[in-house]
PDB file of C-alpha atoms in Angstrom:
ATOM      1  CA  UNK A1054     -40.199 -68.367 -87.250  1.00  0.00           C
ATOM      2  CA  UNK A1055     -39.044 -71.925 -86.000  1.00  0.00           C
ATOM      3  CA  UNK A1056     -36.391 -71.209 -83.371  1.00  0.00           C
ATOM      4  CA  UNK A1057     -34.255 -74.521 -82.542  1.00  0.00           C
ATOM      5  CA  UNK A1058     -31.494 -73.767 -79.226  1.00  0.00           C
ATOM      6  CA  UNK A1059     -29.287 -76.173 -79.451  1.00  0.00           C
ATOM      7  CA  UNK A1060     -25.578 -77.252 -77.931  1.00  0.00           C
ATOM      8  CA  UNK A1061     -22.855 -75.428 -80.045  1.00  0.00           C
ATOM      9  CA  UNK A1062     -21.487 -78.770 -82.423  1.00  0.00           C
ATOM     10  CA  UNK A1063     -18.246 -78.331 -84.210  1.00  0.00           C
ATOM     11  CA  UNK A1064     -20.087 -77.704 -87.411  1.00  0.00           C
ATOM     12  CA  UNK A1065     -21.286 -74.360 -86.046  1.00  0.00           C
ATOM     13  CA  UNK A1066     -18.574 -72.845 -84.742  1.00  0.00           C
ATOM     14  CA  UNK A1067     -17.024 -70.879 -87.276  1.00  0.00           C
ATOM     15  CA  UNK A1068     -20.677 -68.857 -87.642  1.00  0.00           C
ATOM     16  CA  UNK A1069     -20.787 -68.848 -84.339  1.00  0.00           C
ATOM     17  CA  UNK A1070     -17.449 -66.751 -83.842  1.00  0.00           C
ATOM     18  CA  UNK A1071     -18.304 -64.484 -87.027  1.00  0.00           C
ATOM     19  CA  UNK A1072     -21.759 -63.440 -85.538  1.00  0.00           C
ATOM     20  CA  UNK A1073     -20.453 -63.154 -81.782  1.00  0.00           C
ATOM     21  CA  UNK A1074     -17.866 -60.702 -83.920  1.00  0.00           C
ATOM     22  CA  UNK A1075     -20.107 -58.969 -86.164  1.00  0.00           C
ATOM     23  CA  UNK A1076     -22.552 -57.761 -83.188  1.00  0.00           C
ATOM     24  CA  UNK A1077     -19.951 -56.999 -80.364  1.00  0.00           C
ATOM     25  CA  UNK A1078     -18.225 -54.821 -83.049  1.00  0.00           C
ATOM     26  CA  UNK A1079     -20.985 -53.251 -83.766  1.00  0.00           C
ATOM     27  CA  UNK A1080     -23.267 -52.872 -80.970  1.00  0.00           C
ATOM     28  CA  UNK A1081     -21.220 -53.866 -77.522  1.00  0.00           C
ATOM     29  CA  UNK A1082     -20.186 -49.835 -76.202  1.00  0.00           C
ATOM     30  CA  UNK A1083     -16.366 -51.534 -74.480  1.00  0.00           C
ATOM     31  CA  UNK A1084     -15.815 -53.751 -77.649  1.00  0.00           C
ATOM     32  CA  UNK A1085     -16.879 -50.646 -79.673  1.00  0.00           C
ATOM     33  CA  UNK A1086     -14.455 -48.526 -77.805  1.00  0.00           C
ATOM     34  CA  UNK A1087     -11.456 -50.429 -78.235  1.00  0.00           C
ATOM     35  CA  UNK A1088     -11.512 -49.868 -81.598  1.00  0.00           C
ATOM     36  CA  UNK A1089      -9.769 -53.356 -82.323  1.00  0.00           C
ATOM     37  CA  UNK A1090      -9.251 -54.420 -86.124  1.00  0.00           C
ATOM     38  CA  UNK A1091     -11.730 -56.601 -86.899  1.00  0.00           C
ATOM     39  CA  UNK A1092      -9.736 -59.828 -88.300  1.00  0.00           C
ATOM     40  CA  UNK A1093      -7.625 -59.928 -84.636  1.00  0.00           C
ATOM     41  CA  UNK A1094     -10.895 -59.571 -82.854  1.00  0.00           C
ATOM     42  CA  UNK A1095     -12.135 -62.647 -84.850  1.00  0.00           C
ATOM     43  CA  UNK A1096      -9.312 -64.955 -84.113  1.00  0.00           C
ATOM     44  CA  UNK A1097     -10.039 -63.684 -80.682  1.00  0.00           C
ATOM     45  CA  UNK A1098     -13.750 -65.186 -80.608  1.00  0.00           C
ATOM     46  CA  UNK A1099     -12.984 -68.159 -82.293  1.00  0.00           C
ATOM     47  CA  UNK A1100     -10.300 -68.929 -79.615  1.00  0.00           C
ATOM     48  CA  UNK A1101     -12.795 -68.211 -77.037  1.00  0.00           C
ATOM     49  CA  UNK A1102     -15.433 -70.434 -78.907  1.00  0.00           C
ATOM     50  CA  UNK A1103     -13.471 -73.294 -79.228  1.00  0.00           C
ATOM     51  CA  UNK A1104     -12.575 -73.435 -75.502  1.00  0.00           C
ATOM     52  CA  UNK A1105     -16.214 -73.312 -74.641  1.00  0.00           C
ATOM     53  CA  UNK A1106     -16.442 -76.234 -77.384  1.00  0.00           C
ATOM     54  CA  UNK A1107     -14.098 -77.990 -75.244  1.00  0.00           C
ATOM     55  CA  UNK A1108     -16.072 -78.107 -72.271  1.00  0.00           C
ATOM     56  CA  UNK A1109     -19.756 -77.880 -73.973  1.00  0.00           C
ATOM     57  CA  UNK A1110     -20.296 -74.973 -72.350  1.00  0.00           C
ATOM     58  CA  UNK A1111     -22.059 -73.216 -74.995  1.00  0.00           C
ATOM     59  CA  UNK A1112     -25.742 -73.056 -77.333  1.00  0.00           C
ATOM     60  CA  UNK A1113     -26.605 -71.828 -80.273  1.00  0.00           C
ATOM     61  CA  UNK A1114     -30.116 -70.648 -81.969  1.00  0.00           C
ATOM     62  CA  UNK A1115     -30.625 -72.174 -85.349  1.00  0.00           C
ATOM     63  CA  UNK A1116     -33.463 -70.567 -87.611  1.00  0.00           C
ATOM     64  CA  UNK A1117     -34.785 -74.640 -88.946  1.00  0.00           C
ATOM     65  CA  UNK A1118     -36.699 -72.918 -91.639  1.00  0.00           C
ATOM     66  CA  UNK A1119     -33.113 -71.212 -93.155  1.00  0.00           C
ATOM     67  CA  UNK A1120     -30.720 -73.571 -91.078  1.00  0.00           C
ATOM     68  CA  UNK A1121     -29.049 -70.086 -90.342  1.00  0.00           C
ATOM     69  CA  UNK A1122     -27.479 -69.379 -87.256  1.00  0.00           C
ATOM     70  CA  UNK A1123     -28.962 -66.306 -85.683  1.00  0.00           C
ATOM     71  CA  UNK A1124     -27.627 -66.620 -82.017  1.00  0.00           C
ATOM     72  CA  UNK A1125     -25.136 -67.560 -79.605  1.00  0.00           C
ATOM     73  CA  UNK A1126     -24.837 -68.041 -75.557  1.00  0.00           C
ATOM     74  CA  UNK A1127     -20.834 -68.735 -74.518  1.00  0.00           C
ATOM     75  CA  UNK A1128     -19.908 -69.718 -70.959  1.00  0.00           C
ATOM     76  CA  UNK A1129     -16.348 -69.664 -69.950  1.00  0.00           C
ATOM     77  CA  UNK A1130     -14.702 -69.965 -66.461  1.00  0.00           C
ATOM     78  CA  UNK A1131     -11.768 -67.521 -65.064  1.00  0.00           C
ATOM     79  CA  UNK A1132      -8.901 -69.841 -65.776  1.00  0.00           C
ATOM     80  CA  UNK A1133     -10.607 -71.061 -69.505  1.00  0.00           C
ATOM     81  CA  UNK A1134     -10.514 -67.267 -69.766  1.00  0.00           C
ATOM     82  CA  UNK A1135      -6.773 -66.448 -68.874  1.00  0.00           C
ATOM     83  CA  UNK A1136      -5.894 -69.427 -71.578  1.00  0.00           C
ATOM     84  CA  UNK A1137      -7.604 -67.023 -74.151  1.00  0.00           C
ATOM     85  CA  UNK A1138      -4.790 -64.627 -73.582  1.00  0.00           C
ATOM     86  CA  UNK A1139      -1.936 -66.075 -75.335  1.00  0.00           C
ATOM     87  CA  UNK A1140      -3.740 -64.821 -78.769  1.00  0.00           C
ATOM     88  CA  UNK A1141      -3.461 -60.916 -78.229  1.00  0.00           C
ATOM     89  CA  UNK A1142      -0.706 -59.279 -79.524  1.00  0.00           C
ATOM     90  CA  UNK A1143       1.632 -56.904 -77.591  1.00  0.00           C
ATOM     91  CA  UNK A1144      -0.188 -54.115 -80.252  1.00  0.00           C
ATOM     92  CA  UNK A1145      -3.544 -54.200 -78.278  1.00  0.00           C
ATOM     93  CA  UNK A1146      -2.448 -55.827 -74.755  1.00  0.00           C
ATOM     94  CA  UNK A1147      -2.697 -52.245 -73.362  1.00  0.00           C
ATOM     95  CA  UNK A1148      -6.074 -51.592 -74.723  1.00  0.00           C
ATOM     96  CA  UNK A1149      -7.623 -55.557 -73.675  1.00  0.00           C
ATOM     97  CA  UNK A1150      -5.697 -54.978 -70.101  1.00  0.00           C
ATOM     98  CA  UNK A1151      -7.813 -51.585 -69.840  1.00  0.00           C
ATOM     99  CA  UNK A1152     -10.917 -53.843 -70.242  1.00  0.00           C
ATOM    100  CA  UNK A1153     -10.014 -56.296 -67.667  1.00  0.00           C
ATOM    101  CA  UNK A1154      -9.029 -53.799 -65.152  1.00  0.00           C
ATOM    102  CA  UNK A1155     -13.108 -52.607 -65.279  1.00  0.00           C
ATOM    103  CA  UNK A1156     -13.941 -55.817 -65.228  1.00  0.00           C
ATOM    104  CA  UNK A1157     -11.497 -57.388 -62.027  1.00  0.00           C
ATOM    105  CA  UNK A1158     -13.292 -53.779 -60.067  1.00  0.00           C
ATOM    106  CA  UNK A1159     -16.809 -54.476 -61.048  1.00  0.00           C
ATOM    107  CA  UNK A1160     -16.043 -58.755 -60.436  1.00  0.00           C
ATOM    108  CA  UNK A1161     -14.614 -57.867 -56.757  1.00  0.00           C
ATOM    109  CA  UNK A1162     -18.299 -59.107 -54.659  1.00  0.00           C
ATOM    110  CA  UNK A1163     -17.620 -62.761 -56.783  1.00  0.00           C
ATOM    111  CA  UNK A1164     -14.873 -63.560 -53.886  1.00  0.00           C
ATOM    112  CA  UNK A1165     -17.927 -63.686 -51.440  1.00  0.00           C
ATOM    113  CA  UNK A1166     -20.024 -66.365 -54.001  1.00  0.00           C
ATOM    114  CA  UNK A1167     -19.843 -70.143 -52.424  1.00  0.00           C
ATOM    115  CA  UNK A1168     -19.565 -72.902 -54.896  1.00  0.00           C
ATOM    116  CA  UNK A1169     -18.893 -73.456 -58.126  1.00  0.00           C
ATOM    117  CA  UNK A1170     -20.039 -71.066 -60.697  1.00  0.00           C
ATOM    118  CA  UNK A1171     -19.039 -69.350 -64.313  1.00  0.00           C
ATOM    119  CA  UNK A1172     -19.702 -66.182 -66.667  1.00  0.00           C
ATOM    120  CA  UNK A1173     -21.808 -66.091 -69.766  1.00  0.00           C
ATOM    121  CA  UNK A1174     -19.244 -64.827 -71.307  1.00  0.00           C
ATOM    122  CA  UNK A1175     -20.610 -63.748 -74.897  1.00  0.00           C
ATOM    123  CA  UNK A1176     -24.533 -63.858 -75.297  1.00  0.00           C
ATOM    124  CA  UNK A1177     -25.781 -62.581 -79.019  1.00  0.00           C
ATOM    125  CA  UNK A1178     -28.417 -62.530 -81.232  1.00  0.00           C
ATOM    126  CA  UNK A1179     -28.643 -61.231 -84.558  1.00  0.00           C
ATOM    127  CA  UNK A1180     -30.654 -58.110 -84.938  1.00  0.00           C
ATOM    128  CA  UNK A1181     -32.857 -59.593 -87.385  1.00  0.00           C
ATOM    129  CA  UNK A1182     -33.970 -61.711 -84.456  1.00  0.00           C
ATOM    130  CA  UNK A1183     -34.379 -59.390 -81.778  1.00  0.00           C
ATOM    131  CA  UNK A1184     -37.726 -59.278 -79.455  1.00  0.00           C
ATOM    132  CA  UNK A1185     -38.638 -62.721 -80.262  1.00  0.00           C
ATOM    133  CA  UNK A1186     -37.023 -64.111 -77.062  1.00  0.00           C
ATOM    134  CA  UNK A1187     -34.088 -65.833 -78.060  1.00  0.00           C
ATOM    135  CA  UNK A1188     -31.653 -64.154 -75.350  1.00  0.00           C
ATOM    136  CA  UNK A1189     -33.793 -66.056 -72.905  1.00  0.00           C
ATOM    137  CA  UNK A1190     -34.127 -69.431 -74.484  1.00  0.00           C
ATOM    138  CA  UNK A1191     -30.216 -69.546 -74.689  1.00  0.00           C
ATOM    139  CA  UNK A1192     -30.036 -68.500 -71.320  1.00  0.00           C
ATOM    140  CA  UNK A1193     -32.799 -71.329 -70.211  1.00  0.00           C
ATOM    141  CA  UNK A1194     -31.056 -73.837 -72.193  1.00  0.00           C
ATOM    142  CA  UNK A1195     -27.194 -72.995 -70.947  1.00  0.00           C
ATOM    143  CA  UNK A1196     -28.069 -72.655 -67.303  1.00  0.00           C
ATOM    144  CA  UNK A1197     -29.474 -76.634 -67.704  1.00  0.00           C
ATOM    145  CA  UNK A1198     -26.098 -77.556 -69.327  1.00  0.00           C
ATOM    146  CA  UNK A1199     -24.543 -75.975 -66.616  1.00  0.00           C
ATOM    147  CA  UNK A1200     -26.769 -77.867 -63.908  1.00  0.00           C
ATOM    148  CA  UNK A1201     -25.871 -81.057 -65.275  1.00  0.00           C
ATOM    149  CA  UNK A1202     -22.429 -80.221 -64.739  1.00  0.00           C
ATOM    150  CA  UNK A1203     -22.853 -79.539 -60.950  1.00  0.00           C
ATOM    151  CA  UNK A1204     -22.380 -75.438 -61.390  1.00  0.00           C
ATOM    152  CA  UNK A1205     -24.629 -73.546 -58.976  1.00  0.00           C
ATOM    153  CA  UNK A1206     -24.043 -70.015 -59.842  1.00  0.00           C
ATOM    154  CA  UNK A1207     -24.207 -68.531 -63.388  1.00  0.00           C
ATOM    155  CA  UNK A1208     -22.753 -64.688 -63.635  1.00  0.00           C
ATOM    156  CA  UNK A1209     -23.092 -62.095 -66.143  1.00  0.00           C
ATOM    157  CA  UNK A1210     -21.231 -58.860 -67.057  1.00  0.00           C
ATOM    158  CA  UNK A1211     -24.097 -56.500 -68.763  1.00  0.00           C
ATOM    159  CA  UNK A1212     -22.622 -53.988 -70.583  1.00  0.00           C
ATOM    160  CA  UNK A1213     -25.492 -52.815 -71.804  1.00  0.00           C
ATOM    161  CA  UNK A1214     -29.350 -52.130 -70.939  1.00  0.00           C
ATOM    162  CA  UNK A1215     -30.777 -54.690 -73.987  1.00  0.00           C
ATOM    163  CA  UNK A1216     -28.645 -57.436 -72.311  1.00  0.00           C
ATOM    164  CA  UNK A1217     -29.326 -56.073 -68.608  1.00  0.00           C
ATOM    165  CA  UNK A1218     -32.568 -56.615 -69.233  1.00  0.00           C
ATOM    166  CA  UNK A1219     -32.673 -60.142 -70.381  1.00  0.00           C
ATOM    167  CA  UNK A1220     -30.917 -61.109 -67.242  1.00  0.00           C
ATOM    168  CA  UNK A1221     -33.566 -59.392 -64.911  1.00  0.00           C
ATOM    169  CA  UNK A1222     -36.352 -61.247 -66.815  1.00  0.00           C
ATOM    170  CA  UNK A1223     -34.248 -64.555 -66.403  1.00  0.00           C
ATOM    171  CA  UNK A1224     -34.417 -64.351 -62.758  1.00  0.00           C
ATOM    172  CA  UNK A1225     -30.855 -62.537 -62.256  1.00  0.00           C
ATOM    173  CA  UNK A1226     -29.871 -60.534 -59.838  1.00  0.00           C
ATOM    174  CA  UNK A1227     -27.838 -57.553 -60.102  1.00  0.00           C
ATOM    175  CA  UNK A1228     -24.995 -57.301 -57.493  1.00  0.00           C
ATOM    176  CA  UNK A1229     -22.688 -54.462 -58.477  1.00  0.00           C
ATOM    177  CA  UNK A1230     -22.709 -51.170 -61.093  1.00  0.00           C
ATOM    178  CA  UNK A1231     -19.917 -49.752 -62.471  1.00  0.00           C
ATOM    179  CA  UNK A1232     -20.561 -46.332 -64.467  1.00  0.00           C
ATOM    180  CA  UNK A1233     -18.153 -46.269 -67.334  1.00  0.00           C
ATOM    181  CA  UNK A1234     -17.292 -42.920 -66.246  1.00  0.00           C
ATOM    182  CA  UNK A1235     -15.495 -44.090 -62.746  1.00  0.00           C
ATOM    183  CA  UNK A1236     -13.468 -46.968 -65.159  1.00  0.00           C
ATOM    184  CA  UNK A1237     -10.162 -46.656 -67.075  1.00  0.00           C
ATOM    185  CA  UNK A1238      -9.591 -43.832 -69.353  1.00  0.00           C
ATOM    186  CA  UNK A1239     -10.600 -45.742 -72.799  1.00  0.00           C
ATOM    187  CA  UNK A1240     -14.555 -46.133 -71.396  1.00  0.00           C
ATOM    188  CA  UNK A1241     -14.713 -42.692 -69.583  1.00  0.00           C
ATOM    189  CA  UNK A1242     -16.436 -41.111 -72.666  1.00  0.00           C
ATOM    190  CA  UNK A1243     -18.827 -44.024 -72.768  1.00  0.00           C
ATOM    191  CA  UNK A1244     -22.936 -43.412 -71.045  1.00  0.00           C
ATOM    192  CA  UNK A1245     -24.334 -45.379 -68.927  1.00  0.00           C
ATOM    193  CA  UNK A1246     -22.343 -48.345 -66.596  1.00  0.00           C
ATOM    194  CA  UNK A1247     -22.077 -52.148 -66.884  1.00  0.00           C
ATOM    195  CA  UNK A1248     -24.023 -54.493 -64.451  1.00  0.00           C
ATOM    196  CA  UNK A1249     -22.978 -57.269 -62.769  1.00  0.00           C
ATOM    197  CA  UNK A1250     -25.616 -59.839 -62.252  1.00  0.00           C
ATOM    198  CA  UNK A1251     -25.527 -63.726 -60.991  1.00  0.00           C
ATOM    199  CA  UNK A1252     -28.162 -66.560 -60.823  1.00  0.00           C
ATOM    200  CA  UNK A1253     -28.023 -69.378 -58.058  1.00  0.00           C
ATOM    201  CA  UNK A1254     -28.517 -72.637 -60.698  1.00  0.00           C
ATOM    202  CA  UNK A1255     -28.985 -75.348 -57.827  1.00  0.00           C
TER     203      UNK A1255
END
């Protein structure tokens, strides 16, 4: 196997937004639960991809021998975020708000962070390539992007324990837990609770 991380190039970004789609259908428990149609939850990801194009905020892992894509790492700030927005129709504002009312209660300790920081905002592999240490390459190569662009914190929303524990081996610390039970009525049936973790890059 002959892993290559490299930035996400415009060439890449339509595979990039169908494989951050195809696993966070399928294996992310919120994304799961919201039980979006698939073709508006693609648009979404390709909107949020291309933002994170704008800025070169984001890597990809390229299998050289295949030249297949077979990961992705996406950073995206708040108010790169809130421009994603304007895509979601009325039809499943009620479910995405539900989603971003967990999120703004578990987020609440990132008032007291100094400086200037940013989420990973999507971070995937395909499950083809799991255990071979991908999640952490992307991670190593997006946190030295993010250097170079004077960011000193990098922050994480876990919602799961596969990606929970690629941040604790990547030197991430875990400041807030939020059971999916205590969140909005959509997650309440869902085990387990997502993790808030951040990384001081400088």
């Amino acid at each position: 196997m002959n892993i290559q991380i490299q930035e996400l190039s415009s060439e890449r970004l339509p595979q990039s937004a169908e494989l951050l789609t195809d696993v966070f259908l399928k294996l992310e428990p919120m994304t799961a639960a919201l039980q979006l149609p698939r073709d508006f939850y693609a648009a979404y990801v390709r909107t949020v991809c291309d933002r994170c194009f704008e800025d070169h905020l984001a890597v990809t892992a390229i299998d050289a021998d295949t030249d297949q894509l077979v990961g992705a790492a996406i950073g995206l700030d708040d108010g790169k975020y809130r421009q994603t927005l304007h895509v979601i129709p009325g039809t499943y504002r009620a479910a995405m708000d539900q989603m971003n009312t967990f999120f703004e209660e578990l987020d609440k300790p990132l008032a007291c962070i100094p400086g200037k920081w940013t989420y990973v905002f999507y971070l995937a592999v395909a499950p083809d390539y799991w255990r071979a240490g991908i999640s952490l390459s992307m991670l190593h190569r997006l946190e030295n992007l993010l250097r170079e662009k004077r960011y000193e914190y990098l922050v994480s929303e876990a919602t799961n324990p596969r990606s929970a524990g690629a941040f604790r081996k990547q030197g991430y610390t875990e400041i807030n837990r939020l059971a999916y039970a205590n969140g909005p009525a959509l997650f309440a049936a869902l085990p387990g609770a997502c993790s808030l973790f951040v990384k001081k890059l400088a």
